[in-house]
mmCIF file of C-alpha atoms in Angstrom:
data_model
loop_
_atom_site.group_PDB
_atom_site.id
_atom_site.type_symbol
_atom_site.label_atom_id
_atom_site.label_comp_id
_atom_site.label_asym_id
_atom_site.label_seq_id
_atom_site.Cartn_x
_atom_site.Cartn_y
_atom_site.Cartn_z
ATOM 1 C CA MET A 1 153.420 109.679 163.025
ATOM 2 C CA ARG A 2 152.238 106.234 162.205
ATOM 3 C CA TYR A 3 149.863 107.599 159.462
ATOM 4 C CA LEU A 4 152.814 109.687 157.872
ATOM 5 C CA PHE A 5 154.833 106.240 157.830
ATOM 6 C CA VAL A 6 151.994 104.260 156.208
ATOM 7 C CA VAL A 7 151.615 106.878 153.499
ATOM 8 C CA LEU A 8 155.323 107.168 152.825
ATOM 9 C CA THR A 9 155.484 103.288 152.501
ATOM 10 C CA LEU A 10 152.642 103.062 150.276
ATOM 11 C CA ALA A 11 154.102 105.821 148.081
ATOM 12 C CA ALA A 12 157.463 104.060 147.987
ATOM 13 C CA CYS A 13 155.711 100.713 146.979
ATOM 14 C CA LEU A 14 153.819 102.541 144.382
ATOM 15 C CA ALA A 15 156.952 104.176 142.879
ATOM 16 C CA ALA A 16 158.813 100.841 142.931
ATOM 17 C CA PHE A 17 155.941 99.072 141.132
ATOM 18 C CA THR A 18 155.323 101.679 138.350
ATOM 19 C CA SER A 19 159.224 101.852 137.748
ATOM 20 C CA THR A 20 159.417 97.856 137.260
ATOM 21 C CA ARG A 21 156.613 97.569 134.776
ATOM 22 C CA ALA A 22 157.040 94.827 132.019
ATOM 23 C CA ASP A 23 158.540 96.042 128.881
ATOM 24 C CA ASP A 24 159.648 99.414 130.493
ATOM 25 C CA GLU A 25 156.383 100.973 129.107
ATOM 26 C CA PRO A 26 155.302 104.226 130.685
ATOM 27 C CA ALA A 27 152.280 103.893 133.076
ATOM 28 C CA GLY A 28 148.915 103.637 131.034
ATOM 29 C CA ALA A 29 150.682 102.884 127.798
ATOM 30 C CA LYS A 30 149.362 99.870 125.760
ATOM 31 C CA LYS A 31 150.710 97.867 123.068
ATOM 32 C CA PRO A 32 148.943 98.472 119.660
ATOM 33 C CA LEU A 33 146.607 95.766 118.681
ATOM 34 C CA ARG A 34 147.455 93.689 115.654
ATOM 35 C CA SER A 35 145.002 92.720 113.007
ATOM 36 C CA TYR A 36 145.214 89.363 111.234
ATOM 37 C CA THR A 37 143.794 87.714 108.387
ATOM 38 C CA ILE A 38 143.230 83.829 108.672
ATOM 39 C CA THR A 39 142.628 81.921 105.484
ATOM 40 C CA VAL A 40 141.240 78.485 105.635
ATOM 41 C CA VAL A 41 141.056 76.322 102.447
ATOM 42 C CA GLU A 42 139.160 73.087 102.364
ATOM 43 C CA PHE A 43 140.283 70.832 99.450
ATOM 44 C CA HIS A 44 140.588 67.412 97.941
ATOM 45 C CA LEU A 45 143.514 65.676 96.391
ATOM 46 C CA LYS A 46 142.101 64.471 93.087
ATOM 47 C CA ASN A 47 143.965 61.162 92.764
ATOM 48 C CA GLY A 48 143.714 60.196 96.527
ATOM 49 C CA GLU A 49 146.348 60.822 98.819
ATOM 50 C CA ASP A 50 149.889 60.200 97.734
ATOM 51 C CA LEU A 51 151.564 58.580 100.576
ATOM 52 C CA SER A 52 154.957 60.163 99.653
ATOM 53 C CA LEU A 53 153.533 63.587 100.356
ATOM 54 C CA SER A 54 153.692 64.700 104.041
ATOM 55 C CA ALA A 55 151.552 67.571 105.384
ATOM 56 C CA ALA A 56 154.435 69.834 105.280
ATOM 57 C CA THR A 57 155.080 68.974 101.642
ATOM 58 C CA ILE A 58 151.419 69.443 100.709
ATOM 59 C CA ALA A 59 151.427 72.998 102.353
ATOM 60 C CA GLN A 60 154.555 74.021 100.740
ATOM 61 C CA ASP A 61 153.672 72.797 97.347
ATOM 62 C CA PHE A 62 150.114 73.656 97.437
ATOM 63 C CA GLU A 63 150.483 76.225 94.367
ATOM 64 C CA LYS A 64 152.268 73.597 92.292
ATOM 65 C CA LEU A 65 149.667 70.888 92.992
ATOM 66 C CA SER A 66 147.001 73.328 92.092
ATOM 67 C CA LYS A 67 148.496 74.206 88.864
ATOM 68 C CA ARG A 68 149.058 70.512 87.913
ATOM 69 C CA GLY A 69 145.351 70.055 88.651
ATOM 70 C CA ASP A 70 145.861 67.781 91.444
ATOM 71 C CA VAL A 71 143.894 69.867 93.786
ATOM 72 C CA SER A 72 139.855 70.395 93.739
ATOM 73 C CA LEU A 73 139.056 73.383 95.888
ATOM 74 C CA VAL A 74 135.833 72.831 98.109
ATOM 75 C CA GLU A 75 135.763 76.070 100.054
ATOM 76 C CA THR A 76 137.942 79.039 100.946
ATOM 77 C CA VAL A 77 136.885 81.127 104.011
ATOM 78 C CA ARG A 78 138.905 84.291 104.951
ATOM 79 C CA LEU A 79 138.325 86.050 108.263
ATOM 80 C CA THR A 80 139.993 89.164 109.757
ATOM 81 C CA ALA A 81 140.453 89.176 113.558
ATOM 82 C CA ILE A 82 141.942 91.613 115.979
ATOM 83 C CA GLU A 83 144.697 90.181 118.282
ATOM 84 C CA GLY A 84 143.142 88.625 121.481
ATOM 85 C CA TYR A 85 139.457 88.964 120.362
ATOM 86 C CA GLN A 86 137.277 86.004 119.040
ATOM 87 C CA ALA A 87 136.183 86.419 115.530
ATOM 88 C CA SER A 88 133.523 84.311 113.705
ATOM 89 C CA ALA A 89 131.639 83.814 110.562
ATOM 90 C CA MET A 90 128.973 81.542 109.257
ATOM 91 C CA PHE A 91 127.939 80.936 105.739
ATOM 92 C CA GLY A 92 124.965 78.587 105.220
ATOM 93 C CA LYS A 93 121.418 78.108 104.749
ATOM 94 C CA MET A 94 118.362 75.969 105.955
ATOM 95 C CA VAL A 95 117.160 73.576 103.526
ATOM 96 C CA ALA A 96 114.280 71.067 103.526
ATOM 97 C CA ILE A 97 115.423 67.511 103.002
ATOM 98 C CA VAL A 98 113.524 64.069 102.626
ATOM 99 C CA GLN A 99 113.840 62.111 105.458
ATOM 100 C CA GLY A 100 111.838 59.132 104.295
ATOM 101 C CA VAL A 101 108.423 58.350 102.391
ATOM 102 C CA THR A 102 105.342 57.057 104.050
ATOM 103 C CA THR A 103 102.844 55.150 102.032
ATOM 104 C CA GLY A 104 99.309 55.469 103.012
ATOM 105 C CA VAL A 105 95.561 55.252 101.595
ATOM 106 C CA ASN A 106 96.111 58.402 99.851
ATOM 107 C CA GLY A 107 99.302 57.386 98.151
ATOM 108 C CA LYS A 108 102.889 58.287 99.076
ATOM 109 C CA SER A 109 103.883 61.324 101.115
ATOM 110 C CA ARG A 110 107.503 62.605 101.785
ATOM 111 C CA ASN A 111 108.634 63.354 105.336
ATOM 112 C CA MET A 112 110.480 66.360 105.216
ATOM 113 C CA VAL A 113 112.935 68.018 107.860
ATOM 114 C CA GLN A 114 114.890 71.364 107.925
ATOM 115 C CA ARG A 115 118.606 70.864 108.120
ATOM 116 C CA SER A 116 121.279 73.631 108.439
ATOM 117 C CA LEU A 117 124.065 73.473 105.853
ATOM 118 C CA GLY A 118 127.088 75.640 105.623
ATOM 119 C CA THR A 119 130.289 76.605 107.278
ATOM 120 C CA THR A 120 131.236 78.139 110.669
ATOM 121 C CA LEU A 121 134.684 79.395 111.335
ATOM 122 C CA LYS A 122 135.857 80.833 114.798
ATOM 123 C CA VAL A 123 139.253 82.151 115.483
ATOM 124 C CA THR A 124 141.348 83.808 118.222
ATOM 125 C CA ALA A 125 144.775 85.044 117.238
ATOM 126 C CA GLN A 126 147.331 86.230 119.789
ATOM 127 C CA SER A 127 151.048 87.238 118.886
ATOM 128 C CA GLN A 128 153.753 84.947 120.497
ATOM 129 C CA ASP A 129 157.144 86.302 119.892
ATOM 130 C CA GLU A 130 157.619 85.911 116.151
ATOM 131 C CA LYS A 131 154.612 83.713 115.588
ATOM 132 C CA VAL A 132 151.039 83.738 116.023
ATOM 133 C CA LEU A 133 148.962 81.481 118.430
ATOM 134 C CA LEU A 134 145.764 80.663 116.752
ATOM 135 C CA LYS A 135 142.707 79.017 118.204
ATOM 136 C CA LEU A 136 140.660 77.738 115.431
ATOM 137 C CA ASN A 137 137.225 76.079 115.264
ATOM 138 C CA TYR A 138 136.080 75.038 111.744
ATOM 139 C CA GLN A 139 132.779 73.219 111.036
ATOM 140 C CA THR A 140 130.825 72.414 108.009
ATOM 141 C CA THR A 141 128.117 70.247 106.722
ATOM 142 C CA ARG A 142 127.170 69.647 103.173
ATOM 143 C CA MET A 143 124.855 67.339 101.128
ATOM 144 C CA ASP A 144 126.802 64.470 99.521
ATOM 145 C CA GLY A 145 126.088 63.620 95.841
ATOM 146 C CA GLU A 146 122.920 64.426 93.986
ATOM 147 C CA ALA A 147 119.638 65.027 95.888
ATOM 148 C CA LYS A 148 117.545 61.832 95.952
ATOM 149 C CA LYS A 149 113.910 62.103 95.167
ATOM 150 C CA ASP A 150 112.431 59.721 97.848
ATOM 151 C CA ALA A 151 115.237 58.807 100.045
ATOM 152 C CA ALA A 152 117.175 60.550 102.874
ATOM 153 C CA GLN A 153 119.997 62.579 101.714
ATOM 154 C CA ASP A 154 123.530 61.602 102.497
ATOM 155 C CA MET A 155 125.469 64.389 104.529
ATOM 156 C CA SER A 156 129.096 64.965 105.166
ATOM 157 C CA THR A 157 130.599 67.083 108.069
ATOM 158 C CA VAL A 158 134.070 68.271 108.847
ATOM 159 C CA ALA A 159 134.688 69.475 112.461
ATOM 160 C CA ILE A 160 138.096 70.545 113.603
ATOM 161 C CA ASP A 161 138.909 72.377 116.948
ATOM 162 C CA THR A 162 142.683 73.079 117.528
ATOM 163 C CA ASN A 163 145.303 75.340 118.712
ATOM 164 C CA LEU A 164 148.163 76.070 116.279
ATOM 165 C CA LEU A 165 151.568 78.114 116.636
ATOM 166 C CA LEU A 166 152.174 79.498 113.020
ATOM 167 C CA LYS A 167 154.809 81.971 111.478
ATOM 168 C CA LEU A 168 153.279 84.814 109.564
ATOM 169 C CA ASP A 169 152.728 84.024 106.105
ATOM 170 C CA GLY A 170 153.266 80.484 106.757
ATOM 171 C CA ARG A 171 150.860 77.671 105.704
ATOM 172 C CA VAL A 172 150.029 74.451 107.702
ATOM 173 C CA VAL A 173 147.926 71.416 106.862
ATOM 174 C CA VAL A 174 145.765 71.247 109.965
ATOM 175 C CA ALA A 175 143.877 68.129 109.288
ATOM 176 C CA GLY A 176 143.290 65.637 106.536
ATOM 177 C CA THR A 177 141.792 62.172 105.861
ATOM 178 C CA THR A 178 142.401 59.422 103.018
ATOM 179 C CA GLU A 179 138.915 58.233 103.323
ATOM 180 C CA SER A 180 136.965 58.686 99.971
ATOM 181 C CA ALA A 181 137.863 62.046 98.648
ATOM 182 C CA SER A 182 141.054 62.836 100.580
ATOM 183 C CA THR A 183 139.975 65.895 102.387
ATOM 184 C CA PHE A 184 142.475 68.424 103.848
ATOM 185 C CA LEU A 185 142.285 71.743 105.541
ATOM 186 C CA LEU A 186 145.149 74.382 105.024
ATOM 187 C CA VAL A 187 145.508 77.402 107.309
ATOM 188 C CA THR A 188 147.447 80.589 106.536
ATOM 189 C CA VAL A 189 147.864 83.594 108.764
ATOM 190 C CA THR A 190 148.779 86.945 107.520
ATOM 191 C CA GLN A 191 149.158 90.578 108.920
#
């Protein structure tokens, strides 16, 4: 008799659990996964940053600024990601760079090192009501200016790690600096 009571109690609990599932989905049904395309544009404002332009204005008027010639594109990276899964892309190369020069009895010799140059983008996108929650990691390393014959090469890096809540097809300026070339990063998420 106790055994029958336990079995009936478990059956009642299981029936109550399956009838109150979130979103009233049938047992075993899953929401379809969405696919997003994330576009990251690194650019410079040619005339330095205009302090009257806010980040929202730059994002909204990006095409106008480009058509006027105020924008210098550095790099555009597009990456498609499935909702909830991390996607990553890396574009780059290894290069030999002069680290310095040594003078000896046999003359001068260059000290060379291998450096990794390029761009890495990692993203995870998750739908959040009518918006997209985006975890973004963007890193790039480039040579600055012309290669020097017998001197160490200057390098520039950009590293951004952030979480964003974006509208689909909306754009946002994620980061920017007014130092030297006014570097900015613009992000767009589309479906």
